[in-house]
XYZ file of N, CA, C and O in Angstrom:
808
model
N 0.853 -1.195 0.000
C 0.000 0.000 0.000
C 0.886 1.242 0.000
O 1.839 1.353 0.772
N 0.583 2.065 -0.786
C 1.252 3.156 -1.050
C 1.024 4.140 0.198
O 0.136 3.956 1.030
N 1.959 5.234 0.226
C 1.893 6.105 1.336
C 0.917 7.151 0.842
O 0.346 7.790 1.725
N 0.652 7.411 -0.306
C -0.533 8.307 -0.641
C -2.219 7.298 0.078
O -3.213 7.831 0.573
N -1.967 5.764 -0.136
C -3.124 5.366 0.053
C -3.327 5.618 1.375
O -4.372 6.132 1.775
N -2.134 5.204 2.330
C -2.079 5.218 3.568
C -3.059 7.033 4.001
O -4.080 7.001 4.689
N -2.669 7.968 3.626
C -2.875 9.155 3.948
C -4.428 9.012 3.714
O -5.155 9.820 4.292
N -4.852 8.282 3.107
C -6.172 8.335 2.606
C -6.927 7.271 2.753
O -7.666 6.758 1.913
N -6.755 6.994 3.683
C -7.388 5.508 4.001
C -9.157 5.590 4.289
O -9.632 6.456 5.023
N -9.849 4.739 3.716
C -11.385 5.029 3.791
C -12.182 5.075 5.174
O -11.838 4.297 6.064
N -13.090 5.840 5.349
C -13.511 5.745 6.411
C -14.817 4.748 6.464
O -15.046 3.786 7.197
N -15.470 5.255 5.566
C -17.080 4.975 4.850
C -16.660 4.042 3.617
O -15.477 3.844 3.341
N -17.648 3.527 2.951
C -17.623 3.306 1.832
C -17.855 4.573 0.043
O -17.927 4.461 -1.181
N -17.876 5.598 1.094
C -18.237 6.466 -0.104
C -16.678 6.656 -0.129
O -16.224 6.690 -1.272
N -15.825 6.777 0.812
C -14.819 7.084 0.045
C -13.856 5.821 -0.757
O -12.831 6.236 -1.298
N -14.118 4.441 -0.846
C -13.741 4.439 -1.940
C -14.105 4.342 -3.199
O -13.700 3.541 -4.041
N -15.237 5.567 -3.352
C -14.988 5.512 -4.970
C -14.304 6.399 -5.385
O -13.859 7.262 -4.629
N -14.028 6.380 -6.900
C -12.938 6.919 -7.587
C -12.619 8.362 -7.144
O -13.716 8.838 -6.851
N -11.784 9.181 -6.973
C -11.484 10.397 -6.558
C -11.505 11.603 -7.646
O -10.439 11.827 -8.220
N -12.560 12.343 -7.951
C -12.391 12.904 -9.468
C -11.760 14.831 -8.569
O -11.429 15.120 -7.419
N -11.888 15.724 -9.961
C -11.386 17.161 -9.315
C -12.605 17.565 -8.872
O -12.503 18.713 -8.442
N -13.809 17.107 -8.774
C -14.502 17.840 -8.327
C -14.793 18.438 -6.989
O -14.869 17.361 -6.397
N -15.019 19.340 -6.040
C -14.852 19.300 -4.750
C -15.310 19.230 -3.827
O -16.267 19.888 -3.420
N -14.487 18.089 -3.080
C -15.152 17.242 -1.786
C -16.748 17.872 -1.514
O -17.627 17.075 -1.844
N -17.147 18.944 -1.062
C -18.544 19.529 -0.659
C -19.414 19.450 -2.011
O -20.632 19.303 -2.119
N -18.808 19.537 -2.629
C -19.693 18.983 -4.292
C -20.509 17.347 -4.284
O -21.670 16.940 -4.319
N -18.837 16.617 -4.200
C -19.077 15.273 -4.589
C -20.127 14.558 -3.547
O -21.020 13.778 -3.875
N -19.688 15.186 -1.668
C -20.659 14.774 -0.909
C -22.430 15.317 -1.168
O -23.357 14.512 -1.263
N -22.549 16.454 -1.227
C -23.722 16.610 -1.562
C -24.502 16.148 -2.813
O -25.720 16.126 -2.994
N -23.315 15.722 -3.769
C -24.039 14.578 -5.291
C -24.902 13.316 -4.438
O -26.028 12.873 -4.662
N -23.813 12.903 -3.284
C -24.049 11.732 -2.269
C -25.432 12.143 -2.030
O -26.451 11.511 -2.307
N -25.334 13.218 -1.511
C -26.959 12.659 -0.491
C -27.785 13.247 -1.218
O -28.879 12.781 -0.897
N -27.928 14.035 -2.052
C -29.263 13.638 -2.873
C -28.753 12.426 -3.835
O -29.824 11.829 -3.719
N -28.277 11.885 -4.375
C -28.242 10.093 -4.802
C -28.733 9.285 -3.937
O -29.460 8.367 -4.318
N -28.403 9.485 -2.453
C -29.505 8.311 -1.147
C -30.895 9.076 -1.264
O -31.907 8.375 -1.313
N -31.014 10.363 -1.310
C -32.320 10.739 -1.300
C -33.368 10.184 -2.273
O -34.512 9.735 -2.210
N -32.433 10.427 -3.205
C -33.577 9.734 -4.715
C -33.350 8.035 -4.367
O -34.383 7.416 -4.623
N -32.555 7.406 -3.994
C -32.586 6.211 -3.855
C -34.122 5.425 -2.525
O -34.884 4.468 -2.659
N -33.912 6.563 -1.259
C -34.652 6.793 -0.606
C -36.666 6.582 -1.234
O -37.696 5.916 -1.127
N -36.195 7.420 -1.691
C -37.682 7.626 -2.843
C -38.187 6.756 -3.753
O -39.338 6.797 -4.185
N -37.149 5.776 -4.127
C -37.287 4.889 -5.371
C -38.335 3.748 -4.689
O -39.396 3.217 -5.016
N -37.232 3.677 -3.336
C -37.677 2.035 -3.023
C -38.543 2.660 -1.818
O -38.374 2.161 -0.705
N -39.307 3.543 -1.941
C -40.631 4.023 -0.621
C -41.851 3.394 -2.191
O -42.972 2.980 -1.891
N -41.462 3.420 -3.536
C -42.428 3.268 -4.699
C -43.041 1.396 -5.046
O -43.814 0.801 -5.797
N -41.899 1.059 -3.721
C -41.935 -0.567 -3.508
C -42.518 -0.755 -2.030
O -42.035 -1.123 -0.959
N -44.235 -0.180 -2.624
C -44.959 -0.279 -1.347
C -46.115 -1.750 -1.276
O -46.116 -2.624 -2.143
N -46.767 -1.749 -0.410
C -47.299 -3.300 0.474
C -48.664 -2.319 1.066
O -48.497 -2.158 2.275
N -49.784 -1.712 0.644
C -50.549 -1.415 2.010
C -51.392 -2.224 2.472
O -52.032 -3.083 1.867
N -51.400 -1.928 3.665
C -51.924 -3.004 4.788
C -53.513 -2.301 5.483
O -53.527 -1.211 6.055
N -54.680 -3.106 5.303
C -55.727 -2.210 5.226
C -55.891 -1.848 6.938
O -56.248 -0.722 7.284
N -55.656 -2.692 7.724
C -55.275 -2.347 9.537
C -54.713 -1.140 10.301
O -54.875 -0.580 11.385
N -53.929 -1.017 9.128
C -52.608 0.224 9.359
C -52.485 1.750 8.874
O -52.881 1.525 7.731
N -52.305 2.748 8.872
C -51.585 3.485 7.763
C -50.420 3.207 7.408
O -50.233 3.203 6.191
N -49.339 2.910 8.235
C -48.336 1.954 8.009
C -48.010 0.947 6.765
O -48.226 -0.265 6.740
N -47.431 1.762 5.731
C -47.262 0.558 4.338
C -46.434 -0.645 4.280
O -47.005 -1.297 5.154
N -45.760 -1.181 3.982
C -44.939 -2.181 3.671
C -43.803 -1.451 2.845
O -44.194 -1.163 1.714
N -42.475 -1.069 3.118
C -41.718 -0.311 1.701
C -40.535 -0.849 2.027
O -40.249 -1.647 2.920
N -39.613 -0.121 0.884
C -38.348 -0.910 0.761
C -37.266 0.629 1.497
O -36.045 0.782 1.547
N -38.309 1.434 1.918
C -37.498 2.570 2.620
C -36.410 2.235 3.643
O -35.350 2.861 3.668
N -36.712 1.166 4.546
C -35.861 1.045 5.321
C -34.233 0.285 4.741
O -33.164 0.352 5.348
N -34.407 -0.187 3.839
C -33.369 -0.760 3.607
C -32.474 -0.069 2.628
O -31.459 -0.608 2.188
N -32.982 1.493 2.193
C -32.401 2.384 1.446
C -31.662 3.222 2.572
O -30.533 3.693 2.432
N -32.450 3.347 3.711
C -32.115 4.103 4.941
C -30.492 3.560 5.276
O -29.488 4.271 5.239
N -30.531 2.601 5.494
C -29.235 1.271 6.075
C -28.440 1.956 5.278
O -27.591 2.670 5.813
N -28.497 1.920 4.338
C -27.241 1.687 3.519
C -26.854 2.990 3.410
O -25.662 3.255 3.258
N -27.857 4.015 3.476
C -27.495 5.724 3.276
C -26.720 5.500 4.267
O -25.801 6.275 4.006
N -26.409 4.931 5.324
C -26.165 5.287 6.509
C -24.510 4.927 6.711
O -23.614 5.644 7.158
N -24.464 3.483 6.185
C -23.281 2.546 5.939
C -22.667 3.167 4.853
O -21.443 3.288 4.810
N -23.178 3.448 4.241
C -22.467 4.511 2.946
C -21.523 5.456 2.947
O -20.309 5.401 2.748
N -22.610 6.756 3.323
C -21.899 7.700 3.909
C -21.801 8.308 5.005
O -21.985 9.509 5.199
N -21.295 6.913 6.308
C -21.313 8.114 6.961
C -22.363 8.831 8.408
O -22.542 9.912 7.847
N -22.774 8.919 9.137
C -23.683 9.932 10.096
C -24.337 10.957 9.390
O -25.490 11.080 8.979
N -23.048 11.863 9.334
C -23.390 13.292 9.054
C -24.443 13.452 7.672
O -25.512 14.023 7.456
N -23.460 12.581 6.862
C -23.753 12.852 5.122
C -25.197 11.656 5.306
O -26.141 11.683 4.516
N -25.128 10.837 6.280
C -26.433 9.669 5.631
C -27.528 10.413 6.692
O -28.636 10.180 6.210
N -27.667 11.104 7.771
C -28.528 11.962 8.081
C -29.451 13.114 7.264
O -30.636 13.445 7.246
N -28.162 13.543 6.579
C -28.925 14.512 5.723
C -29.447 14.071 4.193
O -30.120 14.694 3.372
N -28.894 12.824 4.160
C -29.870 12.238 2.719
C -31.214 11.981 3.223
O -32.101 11.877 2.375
N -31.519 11.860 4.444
C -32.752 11.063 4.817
C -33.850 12.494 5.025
O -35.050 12.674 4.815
N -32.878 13.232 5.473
C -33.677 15.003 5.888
C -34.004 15.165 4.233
O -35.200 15.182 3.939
N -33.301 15.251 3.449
C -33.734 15.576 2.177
C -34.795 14.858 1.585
O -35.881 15.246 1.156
N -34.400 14.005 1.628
C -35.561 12.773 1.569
C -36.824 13.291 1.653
O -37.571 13.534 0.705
N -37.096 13.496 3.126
C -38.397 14.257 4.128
C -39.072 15.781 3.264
O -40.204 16.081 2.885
N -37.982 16.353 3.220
C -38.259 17.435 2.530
C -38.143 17.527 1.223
O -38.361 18.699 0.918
N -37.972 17.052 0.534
C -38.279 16.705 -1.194
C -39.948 16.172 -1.087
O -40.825 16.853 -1.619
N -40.196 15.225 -0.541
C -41.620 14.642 -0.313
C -42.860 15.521 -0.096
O -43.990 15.088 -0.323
N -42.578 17.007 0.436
C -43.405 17.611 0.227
C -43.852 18.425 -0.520
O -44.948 18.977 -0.422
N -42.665 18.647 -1.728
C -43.107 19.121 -2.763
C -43.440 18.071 -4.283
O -44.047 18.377 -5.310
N -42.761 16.766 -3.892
C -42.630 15.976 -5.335
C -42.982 14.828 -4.501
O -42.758 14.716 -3.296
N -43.679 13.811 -5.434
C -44.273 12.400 -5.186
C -43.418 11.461 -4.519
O -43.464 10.388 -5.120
N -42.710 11.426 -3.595
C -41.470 10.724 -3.292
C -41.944 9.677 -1.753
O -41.143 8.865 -1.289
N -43.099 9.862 -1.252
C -43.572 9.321 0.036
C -43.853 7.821 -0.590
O -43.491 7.579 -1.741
N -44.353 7.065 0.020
C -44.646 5.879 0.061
C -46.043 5.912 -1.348
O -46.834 6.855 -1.315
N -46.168 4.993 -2.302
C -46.934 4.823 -2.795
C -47.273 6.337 -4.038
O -48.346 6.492 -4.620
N -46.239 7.124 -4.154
C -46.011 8.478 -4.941
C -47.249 9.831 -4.095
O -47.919 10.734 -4.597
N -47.034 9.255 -2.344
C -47.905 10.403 -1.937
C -46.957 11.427 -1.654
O -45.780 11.078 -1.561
N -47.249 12.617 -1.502
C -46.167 13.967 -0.934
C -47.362 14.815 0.034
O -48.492 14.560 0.450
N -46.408 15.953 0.118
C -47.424 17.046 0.927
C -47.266 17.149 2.673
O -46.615 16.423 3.424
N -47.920 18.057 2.912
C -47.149 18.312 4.498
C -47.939 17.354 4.925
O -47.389 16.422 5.514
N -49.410 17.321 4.751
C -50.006 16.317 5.771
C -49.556 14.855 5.862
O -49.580 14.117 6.847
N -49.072 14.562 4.410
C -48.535 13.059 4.750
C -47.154 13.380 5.511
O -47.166 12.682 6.525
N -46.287 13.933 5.473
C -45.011 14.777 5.746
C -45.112 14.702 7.399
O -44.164 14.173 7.979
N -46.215 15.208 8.179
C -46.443 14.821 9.197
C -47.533 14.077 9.780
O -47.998 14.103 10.919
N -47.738 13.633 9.099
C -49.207 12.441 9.732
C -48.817 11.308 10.339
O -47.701 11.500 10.822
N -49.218 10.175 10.552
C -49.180 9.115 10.821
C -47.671 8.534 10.714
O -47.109 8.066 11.704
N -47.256 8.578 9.851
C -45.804 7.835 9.431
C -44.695 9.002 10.063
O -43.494 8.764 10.187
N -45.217 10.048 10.362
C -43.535 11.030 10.876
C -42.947 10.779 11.409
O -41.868 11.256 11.058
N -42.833 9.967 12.595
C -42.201 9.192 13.370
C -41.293 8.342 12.715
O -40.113 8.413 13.058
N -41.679 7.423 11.693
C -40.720 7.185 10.951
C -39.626 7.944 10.043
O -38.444 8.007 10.379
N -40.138 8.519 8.847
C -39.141 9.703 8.685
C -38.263 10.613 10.039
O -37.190 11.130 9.728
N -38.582 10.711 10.963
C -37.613 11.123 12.072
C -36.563 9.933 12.364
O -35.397 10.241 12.610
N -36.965 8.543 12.340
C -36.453 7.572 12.328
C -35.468 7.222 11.514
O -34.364 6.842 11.903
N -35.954 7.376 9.891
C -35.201 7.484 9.042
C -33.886 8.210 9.373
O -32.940 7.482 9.074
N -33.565 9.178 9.794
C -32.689 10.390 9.837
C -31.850 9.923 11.159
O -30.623 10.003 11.095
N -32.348 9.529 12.131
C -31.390 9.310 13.173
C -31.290 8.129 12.908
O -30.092 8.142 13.191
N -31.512 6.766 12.524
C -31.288 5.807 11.760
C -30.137 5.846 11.126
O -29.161 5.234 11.563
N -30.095 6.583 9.991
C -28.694 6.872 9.204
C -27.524 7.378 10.187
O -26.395 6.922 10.370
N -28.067 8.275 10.651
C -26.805 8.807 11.554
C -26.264 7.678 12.507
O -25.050 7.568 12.680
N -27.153 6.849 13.118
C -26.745 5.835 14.369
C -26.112 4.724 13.551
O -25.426 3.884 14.133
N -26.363 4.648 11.785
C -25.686 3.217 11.258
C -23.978 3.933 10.687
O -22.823 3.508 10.729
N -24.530 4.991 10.262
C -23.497 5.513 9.660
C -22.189 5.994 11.047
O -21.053 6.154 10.601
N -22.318 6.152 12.224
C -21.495 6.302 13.216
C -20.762 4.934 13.703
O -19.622 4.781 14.143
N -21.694 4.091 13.500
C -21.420 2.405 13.938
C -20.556 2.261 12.432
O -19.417 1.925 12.755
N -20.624 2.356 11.219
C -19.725 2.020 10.414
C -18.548 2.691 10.138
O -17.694 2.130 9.452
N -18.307 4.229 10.730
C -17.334 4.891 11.021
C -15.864 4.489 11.414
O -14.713 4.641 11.004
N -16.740 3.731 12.712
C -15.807 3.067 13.501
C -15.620 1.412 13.162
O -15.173 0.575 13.948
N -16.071 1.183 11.817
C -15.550 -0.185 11.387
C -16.262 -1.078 11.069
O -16.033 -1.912 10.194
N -17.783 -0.938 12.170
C -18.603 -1.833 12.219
C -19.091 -2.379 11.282
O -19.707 -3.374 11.665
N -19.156 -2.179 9.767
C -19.737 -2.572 8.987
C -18.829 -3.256 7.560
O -19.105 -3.466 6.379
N -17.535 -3.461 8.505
C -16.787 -4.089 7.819
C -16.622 -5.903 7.904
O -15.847 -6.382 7.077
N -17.164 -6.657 8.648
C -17.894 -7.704 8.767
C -18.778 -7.933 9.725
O -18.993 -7.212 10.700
N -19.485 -9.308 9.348
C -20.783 -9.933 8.992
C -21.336 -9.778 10.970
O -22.405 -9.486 11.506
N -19.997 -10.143 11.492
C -20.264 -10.608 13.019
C -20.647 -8.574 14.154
O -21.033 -8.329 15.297
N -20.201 -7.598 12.833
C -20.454 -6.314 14.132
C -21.700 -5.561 12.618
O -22.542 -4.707 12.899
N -21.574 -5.967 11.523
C -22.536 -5.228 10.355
C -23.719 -5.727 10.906
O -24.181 -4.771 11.529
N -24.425 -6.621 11.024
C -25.954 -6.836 11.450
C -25.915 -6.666 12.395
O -27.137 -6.524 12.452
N -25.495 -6.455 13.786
C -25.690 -5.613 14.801
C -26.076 -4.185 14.614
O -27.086 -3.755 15.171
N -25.333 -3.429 13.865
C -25.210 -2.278 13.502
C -26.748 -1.989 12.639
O -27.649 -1.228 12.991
N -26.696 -2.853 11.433
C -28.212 -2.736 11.409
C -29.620 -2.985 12.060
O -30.702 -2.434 11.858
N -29.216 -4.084 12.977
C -30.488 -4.258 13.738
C -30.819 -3.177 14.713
O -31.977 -2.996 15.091
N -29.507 -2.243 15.244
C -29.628 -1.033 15.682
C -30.352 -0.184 15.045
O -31.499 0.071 15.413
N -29.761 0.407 13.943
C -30.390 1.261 12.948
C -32.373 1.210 12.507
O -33.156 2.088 12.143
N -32.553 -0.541 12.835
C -33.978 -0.611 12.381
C -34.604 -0.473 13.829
O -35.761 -0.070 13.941
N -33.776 -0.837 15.041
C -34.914 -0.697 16.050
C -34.905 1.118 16.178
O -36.024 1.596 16.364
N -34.105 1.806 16.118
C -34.245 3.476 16.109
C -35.281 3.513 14.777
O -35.265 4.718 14.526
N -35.816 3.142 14.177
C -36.765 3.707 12.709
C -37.772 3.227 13.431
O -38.815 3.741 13.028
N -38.043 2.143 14.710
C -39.484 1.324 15.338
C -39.608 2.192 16.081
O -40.713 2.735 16.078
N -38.547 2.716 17.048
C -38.574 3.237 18.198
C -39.413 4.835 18.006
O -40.443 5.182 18.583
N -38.755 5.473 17.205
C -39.596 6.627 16.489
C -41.003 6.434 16.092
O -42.035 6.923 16.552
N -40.776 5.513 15.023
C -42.612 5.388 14.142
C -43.114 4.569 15.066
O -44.028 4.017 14.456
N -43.096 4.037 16.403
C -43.951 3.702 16.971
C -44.723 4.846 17.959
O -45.932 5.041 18.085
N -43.663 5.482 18.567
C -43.955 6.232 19.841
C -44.977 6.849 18.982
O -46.130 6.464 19.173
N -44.695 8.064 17.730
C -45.098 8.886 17.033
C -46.581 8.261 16.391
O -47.179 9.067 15.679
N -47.018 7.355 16.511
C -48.130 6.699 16.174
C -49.021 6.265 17.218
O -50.190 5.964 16.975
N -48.263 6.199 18.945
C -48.867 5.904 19.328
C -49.593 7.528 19.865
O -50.758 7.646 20.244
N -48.629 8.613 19.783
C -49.562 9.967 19.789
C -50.419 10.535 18.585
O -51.527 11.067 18.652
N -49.648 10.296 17.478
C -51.063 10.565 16.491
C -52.172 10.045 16.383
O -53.109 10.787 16.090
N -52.410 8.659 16.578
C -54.014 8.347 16.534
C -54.591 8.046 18.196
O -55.767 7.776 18.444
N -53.698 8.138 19.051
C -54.029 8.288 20.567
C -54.480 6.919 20.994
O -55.509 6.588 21.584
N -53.536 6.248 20.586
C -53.815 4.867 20.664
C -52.581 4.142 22.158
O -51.365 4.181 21.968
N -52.895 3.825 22.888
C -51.529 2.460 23.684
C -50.611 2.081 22.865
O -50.736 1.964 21.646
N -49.757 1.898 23.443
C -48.281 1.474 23.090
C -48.902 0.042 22.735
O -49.355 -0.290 21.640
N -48.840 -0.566 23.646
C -48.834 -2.370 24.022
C -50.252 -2.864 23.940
O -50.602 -3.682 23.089
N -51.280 -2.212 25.082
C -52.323 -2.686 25.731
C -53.321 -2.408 24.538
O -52.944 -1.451 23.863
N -54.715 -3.100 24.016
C -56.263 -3.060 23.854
C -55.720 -3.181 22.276
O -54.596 -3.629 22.050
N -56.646 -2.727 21.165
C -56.996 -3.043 20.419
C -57.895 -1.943 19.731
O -59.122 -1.907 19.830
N -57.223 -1.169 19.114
C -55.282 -1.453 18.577
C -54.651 -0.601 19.219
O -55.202 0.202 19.972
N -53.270 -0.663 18.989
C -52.383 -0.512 19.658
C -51.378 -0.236 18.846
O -51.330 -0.853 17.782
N -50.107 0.983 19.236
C -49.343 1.064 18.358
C -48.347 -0.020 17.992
O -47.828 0.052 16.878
N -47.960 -1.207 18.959
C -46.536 -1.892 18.722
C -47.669 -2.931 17.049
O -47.306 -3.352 15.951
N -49.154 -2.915 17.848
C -49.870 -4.227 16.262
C -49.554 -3.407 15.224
O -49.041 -4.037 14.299
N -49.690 -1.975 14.982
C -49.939 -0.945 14.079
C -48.592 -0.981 13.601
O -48.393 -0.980 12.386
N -47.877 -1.005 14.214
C -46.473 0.127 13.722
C -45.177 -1.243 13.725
O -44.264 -1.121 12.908
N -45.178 -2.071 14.352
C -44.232 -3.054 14.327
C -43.870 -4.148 14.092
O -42.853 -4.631 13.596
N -45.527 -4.838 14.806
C -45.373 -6.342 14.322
C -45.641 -6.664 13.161
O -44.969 -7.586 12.699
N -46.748 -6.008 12.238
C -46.396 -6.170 10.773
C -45.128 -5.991 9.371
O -45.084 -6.241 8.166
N -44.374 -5.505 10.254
C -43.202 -5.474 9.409
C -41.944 -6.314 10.023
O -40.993 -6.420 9.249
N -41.820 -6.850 11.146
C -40.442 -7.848 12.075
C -40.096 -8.533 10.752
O -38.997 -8.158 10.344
N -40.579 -9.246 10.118
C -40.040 -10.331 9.155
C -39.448 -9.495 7.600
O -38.510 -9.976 6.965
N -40.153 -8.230 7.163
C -39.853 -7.630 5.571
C -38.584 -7.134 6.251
O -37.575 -7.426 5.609
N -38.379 -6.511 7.295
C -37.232 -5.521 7.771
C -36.277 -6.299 8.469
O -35.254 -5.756 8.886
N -36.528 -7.750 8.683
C -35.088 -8.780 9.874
C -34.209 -9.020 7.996
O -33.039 -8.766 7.712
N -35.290 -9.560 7.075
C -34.744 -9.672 5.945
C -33.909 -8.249 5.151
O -32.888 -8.480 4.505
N -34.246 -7.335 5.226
C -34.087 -5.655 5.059
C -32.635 -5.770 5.088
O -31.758 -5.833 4.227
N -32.678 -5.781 6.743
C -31.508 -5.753 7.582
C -30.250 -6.750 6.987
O -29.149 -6.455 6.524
N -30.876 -7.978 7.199
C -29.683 -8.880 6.947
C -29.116 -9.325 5.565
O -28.358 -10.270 5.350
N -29.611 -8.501 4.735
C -29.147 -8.253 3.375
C -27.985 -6.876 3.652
O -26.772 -7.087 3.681
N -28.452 -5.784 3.799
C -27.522 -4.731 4.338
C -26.628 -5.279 4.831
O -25.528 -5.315 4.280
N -26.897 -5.906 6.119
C -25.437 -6.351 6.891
C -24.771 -7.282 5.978
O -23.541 -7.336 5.994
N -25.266 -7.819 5.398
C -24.295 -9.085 3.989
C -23.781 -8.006 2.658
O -22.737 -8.011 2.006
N -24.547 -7.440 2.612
C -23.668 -6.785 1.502
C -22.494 -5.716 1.638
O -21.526 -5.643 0.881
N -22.774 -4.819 2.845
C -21.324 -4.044 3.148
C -20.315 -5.068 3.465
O -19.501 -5.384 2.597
N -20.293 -5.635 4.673
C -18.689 -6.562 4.142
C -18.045 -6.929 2.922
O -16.884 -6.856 2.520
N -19.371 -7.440 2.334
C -19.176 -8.024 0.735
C -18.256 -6.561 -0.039
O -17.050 -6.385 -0.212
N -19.394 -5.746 -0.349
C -18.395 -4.262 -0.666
C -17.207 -4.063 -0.122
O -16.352 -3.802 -0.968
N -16.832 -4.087 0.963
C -15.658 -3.243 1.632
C -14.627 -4.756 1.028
O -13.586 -4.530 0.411
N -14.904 -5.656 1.195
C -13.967 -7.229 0.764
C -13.264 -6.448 -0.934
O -12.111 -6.093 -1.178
N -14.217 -6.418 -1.621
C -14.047 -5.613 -3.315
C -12.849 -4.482 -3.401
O -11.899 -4.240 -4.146
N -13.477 -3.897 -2.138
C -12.570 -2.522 -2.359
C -11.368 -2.780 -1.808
O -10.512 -2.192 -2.468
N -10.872 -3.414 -0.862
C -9.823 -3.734 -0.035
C -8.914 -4.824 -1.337
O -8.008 -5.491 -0.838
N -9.053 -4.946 -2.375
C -8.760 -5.535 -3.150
C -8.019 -4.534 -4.457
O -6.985 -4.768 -5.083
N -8.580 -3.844 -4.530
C -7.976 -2.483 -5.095
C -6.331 -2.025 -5.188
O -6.021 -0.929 -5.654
């Protein structure tokens, strides 16, 4: 390994891609609107569930990776953009936008989303997502902060119990998704090692 590589050793996976002249505050902000629109793509890979407002989407597993990607800082603010693109352009779950969906029922999640990225992207900072045995930890973190949010936040918007009667936010907001999002997760955690293995090959 060269002493230029040494000086430059990756932190994230965004940095190893190719290094062009463009500059650093450029190339990162290309980053997070690229997770943002990625964000958006797979919210269009929705499931609704007639019990719930709560959809079925592939958001969370765009979230992970914003996060493992680039980063805290940079995968926080793909997810904020995210939030705020949605209220002017079709980008919510199922091509809804607008403030009321923006804060209705699901906000809790989008808040989730955002500290999500930041809590995966801090855990991969420090390495974690460089294999299989500390990467799905790191994500199963990341998805219980996206429950922990869109639950509480659901259980004050429709003024419903956490746990107790019928319904309840954990039936509403959690147990219908444990199995789309353990799978979510443990794809994320399999594929960053896999990535970082590629690049370490370089």
């Amino acid at each position: 390994m060269s002493s230029v590589a040494v000086a430059r050793r990756p932190v994230v996976l965004a940095d190893v891609l190719p290094r062009t002249r463009v500059h650093p505050l450029v190339r990162t902000a290309a980053l997070v609107v690229a997770f943002a629109l990625l964000t958006a793509a797979a919210a269009q890979i929705e499931i609704k569930l007639s019990w719930t407002p709560v959809p079925i989407s592939g958001q969370t597993f765009a979230v992970l990776l914003a996060g493992t990607t680039l980063g805290w800082r940079a995968g926080a603010s793909s997810q904020a953009l995210y939030w705020v693109l949605g209220l002017f352009l079709p980008f919510y779950s199922g091509g809804d936008k607008g403030w009321e969906v923006a804060t209705g029922a699901t906000f809790g999640y989008f808040v989730g989303f955002v500290l999500a990225a930041a809590a995966v992207g801090a855990l991969a900072q420090r390495g974690q997502d460089r294999n299989l045995a500390t990467s799905i930890p790191a994500m199963l973190a990341g998805t219980a902060v996206i429950y922990t949010c869109g639950v509480t936040w659901l259980m004050h918007d429709l003024n419903i119990p956490l746990a107790d009667g019928d319904p309840n936010a954990i039936a509403l907001g959690l147990t219908p998704f444990v199995v789309g999002d353990a799978v979510k997760l443990l794809l994320a955690g399999l594929l960053t090692p896999i990535a970082w293995k590629f690049a370490s090959r370089d």
